Amino acid sequence: MSKKKKSVRSGKKPEQVSRKQEKRKHDEFFFFVPDQGEGMAKGVVIALKVLMLIVTTICCVVFGIFGPVVIWNSGSFIESVADNPGVVSWLISSCVYIVGTFVIMLGHSKIAAVIDIIAMAGSLVTYYLFVTYAANPDITVGPTQLYMPSISLTVMAVVIAMLINIPKWLDKQAVKAREKAPSILLDDDDDK
């Protein structure tokens, strides 16, 4: 007797998986990784990932990397900002946001959410450093409009992680509840 493995995806034996299901497995659209939630959440996750790529490109690559480089290499009023440690913090937190976006595209939404929360703390540290170490009272908060929008990446990463992982968690809880619940179909009449 040979036991045949059940298909993980459908719970059926391999020969019972229809061609349509087999074809759908290969023809499904997915954005970098196939695990993107279920139902309507899948569309929202894909849209958030696209938006996340756009915001990362604008806020972290263009402003977050090129911004500090321009501040360090140019003169005029920026000299008072160039010596501020907030510029280094801005550059580092932008790089961490880029890593978080890369990780979420690989399908590790929980890890990416944690990375983006760390980067958000870096953005808040950047704000604090610009406020406390401002050499020029006219620019006490630094280029806030350039680095603070990156915080929206943290919100997107957390929402993506929730949309992907909460349904999985609810399914696991339902399976546990079914395992714990006694079956009403069992025959308890042992005293015949």
Coordinates of N, CA and C in Angstrom, one line a residue:
M1 N 0.8 -1.2 0.0 CA 0.0 0.0 0.0 C 0.9 1.2 0.0
S2 N 0.6 2.1 -0.9 CA 1.4 3.3 -1.0 C 0.4 4.5 -0.7
K3 N 0.8 5.3 0.2 CA -0.1 6.4 0.5 C 0.3 7.6 -0.4
K4 N -0.7 8.2 -1.0 CA -0.4 9.3 -1.9 C -0.6 10.6 -1.2
K5 N 0.3 11.5 -1.4 CA 0.3 12.8 -0.7 C -0.8 13.6 -1.2
K6 N -1.4 14.4 -0.3 CA -2.5 15.3 -0.8 C -1.8 16.6 -1.2
S7 N -2.4 17.3 -2.1 CA -1.9 18.5 -2.6 C -2.1 19.6 -1.5
V8 N -1.1 20.3 -1.2 CA -1.1 21.3 -0.1 C -2.1 22.4 -0.4
R9 N -2.2 22.7 -1.6 CA -3.0 23.9 -2.0 C -4.5 23.5 -1.9
S10 N -4.9 22.4 -2.4 CA -6.4 22.1 -2.5 C -6.8 21.0 -1.5
G11 N -5.9 20.3 -0.8 CA -6.3 19.3 0.1 C -6.7 18.0 -0.6
K12 N -6.5 17.9 -1.9 CA -6.9 16.7 -2.7 C -5.7 15.9 -3.1
K13 N -5.9 14.7 -3.5 CA -4.8 13.9 -4.0 C -4.4 14.5 -5.3
P14 N -3.1 14.3 -5.7 CA -2.5 14.9 -6.9 C -3.4 14.6 -8.1
E15 N -3.9 13.4 -8.3 CA -4.6 13.1 -9.5 C -6.0 13.7 -9.5
Q16 N -6.4 14.2 -8.3 CA -7.8 14.8 -8.3 C -7.7 16.3 -8.5
V17 N -6.5 16.9 -8.6 CA -6.4 18.3 -8.9 C -6.7 18.5 -10.3
S18 N -7.7 19.4 -10.6 CA -8.1 19.6 -12.0 C -7.0 20.4 -12.8
R19 N -7.1 20.2 -14.1 CA -6.2 21.0 -14.9 C -6.4 22.5 -14.8
K20 N -7.7 22.9 -14.6 CA -8.0 24.3 -14.4 C -7.2 24.9 -13.1
Q21 N -7.3 24.1 -12.1 CA -6.6 24.5 -10.8 C -5.1 24.5 -11.1
E22 N -4.6 23.6 -11.8 CA -3.1 23.5 -12.1 C -2.7 24.7 -12.9
K23 N -3.5 25.0 -13.9 CA -3.2 26.1 -14.8 C -3.3 27.5 -14.0
R24 N -4.3 27.6 -13.2 CA -4.5 28.8 -12.4 C -3.3 29.0 -11.5
K25 N -2.7 28.0 -11.0 CA -1.5 28.1 -10.1 C -0.4 28.8 -10.8
H26 N -0.3 28.5 -12.1 CA 0.9 29.1 -12.9 C 0.5 30.4 -13.5
D27 N -0.8 30.7 -13.8 CA -1.2 31.9 -14.5 C -1.6 33.0 -13.6
E28 N -1.6 32.8 -12.3 CA -2.0 33.9 -11.4 C -1.0 35.1 -11.5
F29 N -1.6 36.3 -11.4 CA -0.7 37.4 -11.4 C -0.3 37.6 -9.9
F30 N 1.0 37.9 -9.7 CA 1.4 38.2 -8.4 C 2.6 39.2 -8.5
F31 N 2.7 40.1 -7.5 CA 3.6 41.2 -7.5 C 4.8 40.7 -6.7
F32 N 5.8 40.2 -7.3 CA 7.1 39.7 -6.6 C 6.9 38.3 -5.9
V33 N 5.9 38.2 -5.1 CA 5.7 36.9 -4.4 C 4.2 36.5 -4.5
P34 N 3.9 35.2 -4.5 CA 2.5 34.8 -4.6 C 1.7 35.0 -3.3
D35 N 2.3 35.2 -2.2 CA 1.5 35.3 -0.9 C 1.2 36.8 -0.7
Q36 N 0.0 37.2 -1.2 CA -0.4 38.6 -1.1 C -1.7 38.8 -0.5
G37 N -2.2 37.9 0.3 CA -3.5 38.0 0.8 C -4.5 37.2 0.0
E38 N -5.8 37.4 0.4 CA -6.8 36.6 -0.3 C -8.0 37.6 -0.7
G39 N -8.7 37.3 -1.7 CA -9.9 38.1 -2.1 C -9.5 39.5 -2.4
M40 N -10.4 40.4 -1.9 CA -10.2 41.9 -2.2 C -8.9 42.4 -1.6
A41 N -8.4 41.8 -0.5 CA -7.2 42.2 0.2 C -6.0 42.1 -0.8
K42 N -6.1 41.1 -1.7 CA -5.0 40.9 -2.6 C -4.8 42.1 -3.5
G43 N -5.9 42.6 -4.0 CA -5.8 43.8 -4.8 C -5.3 45.0 -4.1
V44 N -5.7 45.2 -2.8 CA -5.3 46.3 -2.0 C -3.8 46.1 -1.7
V45 N -3.3 44.9 -1.4 CA -1.9 44.7 -1.1 C -1.1 45.0 -2.3
I46 N -1.5 44.6 -3.5 CA -0.7 44.9 -4.7 C -0.7 46.4 -5.0
A47 N -1.8 47.1 -4.8 CA -1.8 48.5 -5.0 C -0.9 49.2 -4.0
L48 N -0.9 48.8 -2.7 CA -0.1 49.4 -1.7 C 1.4 49.1 -2.0
K49 N 1.7 47.9 -2.5 CA 3.1 47.7 -2.9 C 3.6 48.6 -4.0
V50 N 2.7 48.8 -5.0 CA 3.1 49.7 -6.1 C 3.3 51.1 -5.5
L51 N 2.3 51.6 -4.7 CA 2.5 52.9 -4.1 C 3.7 53.0 -3.2
M52 N 4.0 51.9 -2.5 CA 5.2 51.9 -1.7 C 6.5 52.0 -2.5
L53 N 6.5 51.4 -3.7 CA 7.7 51.5 -4.6 C 7.8 53.0 -5.0
I54 N 6.7 53.6 -5.4 CA 6.7 55.0 -5.8 C 7.2 55.9 -4.7
V55 N 6.6 55.8 -3.5 CA 7.0 56.7 -2.4 C 8.4 56.4 -2.0
T56 N 8.9 55.2 -2.0 CA 10.3 54.9 -1.7 C 11.2 55.5 -2.6
T57 N 10.9 55.5 -3.9 CA 11.7 56.1 -4.9 C 11.8 57.6 -4.7
I58 N 10.7 58.2 -4.5 CA 10.7 59.7 -4.3 C 11.3 60.1 -3.0
C59 N 10.7 59.6 -1.9 CA 11.1 60.1 -0.6 C 12.5 59.6 -0.1
C60 N 12.8 58.4 -0.5 CA 14.0 57.8 0.1 C 15.2 57.8 -0.9
V61 N 15.0 57.6 -2.1 CA 16.1 57.6 -3.1 C 16.4 59.0 -3.5
V62 N 15.4 59.7 -4.0 CA 15.6 61.1 -4.5 C 15.9 62.0 -3.4
F63 N 15.0 62.1 -2.4 CA 15.2 63.1 -1.3 C 16.1 62.6 -0.2
G64 N 16.0 61.3 0.1 CA 16.7 60.8 1.3 C 18.2 60.5 1.0
I65 N 18.6 60.2 -0.2 CA 20.0 60.0 -0.5 C 20.6 61.2 -1.2
F66 N 19.9 61.7 -2.2 CA 20.5 62.8 -3.0 C 20.3 64.1 -2.1
G67 N 19.3 64.2 -1.3 CA 19.2 65.4 -0.4 C 20.4 65.7 0.5
P68 N 20.8 64.7 1.3 CA 21.9 64.9 2.1 C 23.2 65.2 1.3
V69 N 23.3 64.5 0.2 CA 24.5 64.7 -0.6 C 24.6 66.1 -1.2
V70 N 23.4 66.6 -1.6 CA 23.4 68.0 -2.1 C 23.7 69.0 -0.9
I71 N 23.1 68.7 0.2 CA 23.4 69.6 1.4 C 24.8 69.6 1.7
W72 N 25.5 68.5 1.7 CA 26.9 68.4 2.0 C 27.8 69.1 1.0
N73 N 27.4 69.0 -0.3 CA 28.2 69.5 -1.4 C 27.9 70.9 -1.9
S74 N 26.9 71.6 -1.4 CA 26.6 72.9 -1.8 C 26.9 73.9 -0.7
G75 N 26.9 75.2 -1.1 CA 27.2 76.2 -0.1 C 26.0 77.0 0.3
S76 N 26.1 78.2 0.5 CA 25.1 79.2 0.9 C 24.4 78.9 2.2
F77 N 23.1 79.0 2.3 CA 22.5 78.9 3.6 C 22.5 77.5 4.2
I78 N 22.8 76.5 3.3 CA 22.8 75.1 3.7 C 24.0 74.8 4.6
E79 N 25.0 75.6 4.7 CA 26.1 75.4 5.6 C 25.7 75.1 7.0
S80 N 24.7 75.9 7.5 CA 24.2 75.7 8.8 C 23.5 74.4 9.0
V81 N 23.0 73.8 8.0 CA 22.3 72.5 8.1 C 23.3 71.4 7.9
A82 N 24.4 71.6 7.1 CA 25.3 70.5 6.7 C 26.1 70.0 7.9
D83 N 26.3 70.7 8.9 CA 27.0 70.3 10.1 C 26.1 69.6 11.1
N84 N 24.8 69.6 10.8 CA 23.8 69.0 11.7 C 23.8 67.5 11.6
P85 N 23.9 66.8 12.8 CA 23.9 65.3 12.7 C 22.6 64.7 12.2
G86 N 21.5 65.6 12.1 CA 20.3 65.1 11.5 C 20.4 64.7 10.1
V87 N 21.3 65.3 9.4 CA 21.5 64.9 7.9 C 22.0 63.5 7.8
V88 N 22.9 63.1 8.7 CA 23.4 61.7 8.7 C 22.2 60.8 9.1
S89 N 21.5 61.1 10.1 CA 20.3 60.3 10.5 C 19.3 60.2 9.4
W90 N 19.1 61.3 8.6 CA 18.2 61.3 7.5 C 18.6 60.3 6.4
L91 N 19.9 60.3 6.1 CA 20.5 59.4 5.1 C 20.3 58.0 5.6
I92 N 20.7 57.7 6.8 CA 20.6 56.3 7.4 C 19.1 55.8 7.4
S93 N 18.2 56.6 7.9 CA 16.8 56.2 7.9 C 16.2 56.0 6.5
S94 N 16.7 56.8 5.6 CA 16.2 56.6 4.2 C 16.7 55.2 3.6
C95 N 18.0 54.9 3.9 CA 18.5 53.6 3.5 C 17.8 52.4 4.2
V96 N 17.4 52.6 5.4 CA 16.7 51.6 6.1 C 15.3 51.4 5.5
Y97 N 14.6 52.5 5.1 CA 13.3 52.4 4.5 C 13.5 51.7 3.1
I98 N 14.5 51.9 2.4 CA 14.8 51.2 1.1 C 14.9 49.7 1.4
V99 N 15.6 49.3 2.4 CA 15.7 47.9 2.8 C 14.4 47.3 3.1
G100 N 13.6 48.1 3.9 CA 12.2 47.6 4.3 C 11.4 47.4 3.1
T101 N 11.4 48.2 2.1 CA 10.6 48.1 0.9 C 11.1 46.8 0.1
F102 N 12.4 46.7 0.0 CA 13.0 45.5 -0.7 C 12.5 44.2 0.0
V103 N 12.5 44.2 1.3 CA 12.1 43.0 2.1 C 10.6 42.7 1.9
I104 N 9.8 43.7 1.9 CA 8.3 43.5 1.7 C 8.1 43.0 0.3
M105 N 8.9 43.4 -0.7 CA 8.7 42.9 -2.0 C 9.1 41.4 -2.1
L106 N 9.9 40.9 -1.2 CA 10.3 39.5 -1.2 C 9.3 38.7 -0.5
G107 N 8.3 39.3 0.2 CA 7.2 38.6 0.8 C 7.3 38.4 2.3
H108 N 8.3 39.1 2.9 CA 8.4 39.0 4.4 C 7.8 40.3 5.0
S109 N 6.4 40.3 5.0 CA 5.7 41.5 5.5 C 5.9 41.8 6.9
K110 N 6.0 40.8 7.8 CA 6.2 41.1 9.2 C 7.6 41.7 9.5
I111 N 8.6 41.1 8.9 CA 10.0 41.6 9.0 C 10.0 43.1 8.5
A112 N 9.4 43.3 7.3 CA 9.4 44.6 6.7 C 8.7 45.6 7.5
A113 N 7.6 45.3 8.2 CA 7.0 46.2 9.1 C 7.9 46.6 10.2
V114 N 8.6 45.6 10.8 CA 9.5 45.9 11.9 C 10.6 46.9 11.4
I115 N 11.2 46.6 10.2 CA 12.2 47.4 9.6 C 11.7 48.8 9.4
D116 N 10.5 48.9 8.9 CA 10.0 50.3 8.6 C 9.7 51.0 9.9
I117 N 9.3 50.3 11.0 CA 9.1 51.0 12.3 C 10.4 51.5 12.8
I118 N 11.5 50.7 12.6 CA 12.8 51.2 13.0 C 13.2 52.4 12.2
A119 N 12.9 52.4 10.9 CA 13.2 53.6 10.1 C 12.4 54.8 10.5
M120 N 11.1 54.6 10.9 CA 10.3 55.7 11.3 C 10.9 56.3 12.6
A121 N 11.4 55.5 13.5 CA 12.1 56.0 14.7 C 13.3 56.8 14.2
G122 N 14.0 56.4 13.2 CA 15.1 57.2 12.6 C 14.6 58.5 12.1
S123 N 13.5 58.6 11.5 CA 12.9 59.8 11.0 C 12.6 60.8 12.1
L124 N 12.0 60.2 13.2 CA 11.7 61.0 14.4 C 13.0 61.5 15.0
V125 N 14.0 60.7 15.1 CA 15.3 61.1 15.6 C 15.9 62.2 14.7
T126 N 15.7 62.1 13.4 CA 16.2 63.1 12.5 C 15.5 64.5 12.8
Y127 N 14.2 64.4 13.0 CA 13.4 65.6 13.3 C 14.0 66.2 14.6
Y128 N 14.2 65.4 15.6 CA 14.7 65.9 16.9 C 16.1 66.5 16.7
L129 N 16.9 65.9 15.9 CA 18.3 66.4 15.8 C 18.2 67.8 15.0
F130 N 17.4 67.9 14.0 CA 17.3 69.2 13.3 C 16.7 70.2 14.3
V131 N 15.8 69.9 15.2 CA 15.3 70.9 16.1 C 16.3 71.3 17.1
T132 N 17.0 70.4 17.7 CA 17.9 70.7 18.8 C 19.2 71.2 18.4
Y133 N 19.7 70.8 17.2 CA 21.0 71.3 16.8 C 21.0 72.3 15.7
A134 N 19.9 73.0 15.6 CA 19.8 74.0 14.5 C 20.7 75.2 14.8
A135 N 21.6 75.5 13.9 CA 22.5 76.6 14.0 C 21.8 77.9 13.6
N136 N 20.9 77.8 12.7 CA 20.2 79.0 12.2 C 18.7 78.9 12.7
P137 N 18.3 79.9 13.5 CA 16.9 79.9 14.0 C 15.8 79.9 12.9
D138 N 16.2 80.3 11.7 CA 15.2 80.4 10.7 C 14.9 79.0 10.1
I139 N 15.8 78.1 10.2 CA 15.6 76.7 9.7 C 15.7 75.7 10.9
T140 N 14.8 75.9 11.9 CA 15.0 75.1 13.1 C 14.5 73.6 12.9
V141 N 13.7 73.3 11.9 CA 13.3 72.0 11.7 C 13.9 71.3 10.5
G142 N 14.7 72.0 9.8 CA 15.4 71.5 8.7 C 14.5 71.2 7.5
P143 N 14.8 70.4 6.6 CA 14.0 70.1 5.5 C 12.9 69.0 5.8
T144 N 12.0 69.4 6.7 CA 11.0 68.4 7.2 C 10.2 67.9 6.1
Q145 N 9.8 68.7 5.2 CA 8.9 68.3 4.1 C 9.6 67.2 3.2
L146 N 10.9 67.1 3.3 CA 11.6 66.1 2.5 C 11.7 64.7 3.2
Y147 N 11.9 64.7 4.5 CA 12.1 63.4 5.2 C 10.9 62.9 5.9
M148 N 10.0 63.7 6.3 CA 8.9 63.2 7.1 C 7.8 62.4 6.3
P149 N 7.6 62.7 5.0 CA 6.7 61.8 4.3 C 7.1 60.3 4.2
S150 N 8.3 60.0 4.5 CA 8.7 58.6 4.5 C 8.0 57.8 5.6
I151 N 7.5 58.5 6.6 CA 6.7 57.8 7.6 C 5.5 57.1 7.0
S152 N 5.0 57.6 5.9 CA 3.9 56.9 5.3 C 4.2 55.5 4.8
L153 N 5.5 55.2 4.6 CA 6.0 53.9 4.2 C 5.7 52.9 5.4
T154 N 5.9 53.4 6.6 CA 5.7 52.6 7.8 C 4.2 52.2 7.9
V155 N 3.3 53.1 7.6 CA 1.9 52.9 7.7 C 1.5 51.8 6.6
M156 N 2.1 52.0 5.4 CA 1.8 51.1 4.3 C 2.3 49.7 4.6
A157 N 3.5 49.6 5.2 CA 4.1 48.3 5.5 C 3.3 47.5 6.6
V158 N 2.8 48.3 7.6 CA 2.0 47.7 8.7 C 0.6 47.2 8.1
V159 N 0.0 48.0 7.2 CA -1.3 47.7 6.7 C -1.1 46.4 5.8
I160 N 0.0 46.4 5.0 CA 0.2 45.2 4.2 C 0.4 43.9 5.0
A161 N 1.2 44.1 6.1 CA 1.4 42.9 7.0 C 0.1 42.5 7.6
M162 N -0.8 43.4 8.0 CA -2.1 43.0 8.6 C -3.0 42.4 7.5
L163 N -3.0 42.9 6.3 CA -3.9 42.3 5.3 C -3.5 40.9 4.9
I164 N -2.2 40.6 5.0 CA -1.7 39.3 4.6 C -1.8 38.3 5.8
N165 N -1.5 38.8 7.0 CA -1.3 37.8 8.1 C -2.5 37.7 9.0
I166 N -3.4 38.6 9.1 CA -4.6 38.5 9.9 C -5.5 37.4 9.4
P167 N -5.8 37.3 8.1 CA -6.6 36.1 7.7 C -6.0 34.8 8.0
K168 N -4.7 34.7 7.8 CA -4.0 33.4 8.1 C -4.1 33.1 9.6
W169 N -4.0 34.1 10.5 CA -4.1 33.9 11.9 C -5.5 33.5 12.3
L170 N -6.5 34.1 11.6 CA -7.9 33.7 11.9 C -8.2 32.3 11.5
D171 N -7.6 31.9 10.3 CA -7.8 30.5 9.9 C -7.2 29.5 10.9
K172 N -6.0 29.9 11.4 CA -5.3 29.0 12.4 C -6.2 28.9 13.6
Q173 N -6.8 30.0 14.1 CA -7.6 30.0 15.3 C -8.8 29.2 15.1
A174 N -9.4 29.3 13.9 CA -10.6 28.5 13.6 C -10.3 27.0 13.6
V175 N -9.1 26.6 13.0 CA -8.7 25.2 13.0 C -8.5 24.7 14.5
K176 N -7.8 25.5 15.3 CA -7.6 25.2 16.7 C -9.0 25.0 17.4
A177 N -9.9 25.9 17.1 CA -11.2 25.8 17.8 C -12.0 24.6 17.4
R178 N -11.8 24.2 16.1 CA -12.5 22.9 15.6 C -11.8 21.7 16.2
E179 N -10.5 21.8 16.5 CA -9.8 20.6 17.1 C -10.3 20.5 18.5
K180 N -10.5 21.6 19.2 CA -10.9 21.5 20.6 C -12.3 21.1 20.8
A181 N -13.2 21.5 19.9 CA -14.6 21.3 20.0 C -14.9 19.8 19.9
P182 N -15.7 19.3 20.8 CA -16.1 17.8 20.7 C -17.0 17.6 19.6
S183 N -16.9 16.5 19.0 CA -17.8 16.2 17.8 C -19.1 15.6 18.3
I184 N -20.2 16.1 17.7 CA -21.5 15.6 18.1 C -21.9 14.4 17.4
L185 N -21.0 14.0 16.4 CA -21.3 12.7 15.7 C -20.7 11.5 16.3
L186 N -19.9 11.6 17.3 CA -19.3 10.5 18.0 C -20.4 9.8 18.8
D187 N -20.3 8.5 18.8 CA -21.3 7.7 19.6 C -20.8 7.5 21.0
D188 N -21.4 8.1 22.0 CA -21.0 8.1 23.3 C -21.7 7.0 24.1
D189 N -22.5 6.2 23.5 CA -23.3 5.1 24.2 C -22.4 3.8 24.3
D190 N -21.5 3.8 25.3 CA -20.7 2.7 25.5 C -21.3 1.7 26.4
D191 N -22.4 2.0 27.1 CA -23.1 1.1 28.1 C -24.2 0.3 27.5
K192 N -23.9 -0.4 26.4 CA -24.9 -1.3 25.8 C -25.1 -2.6 26.5

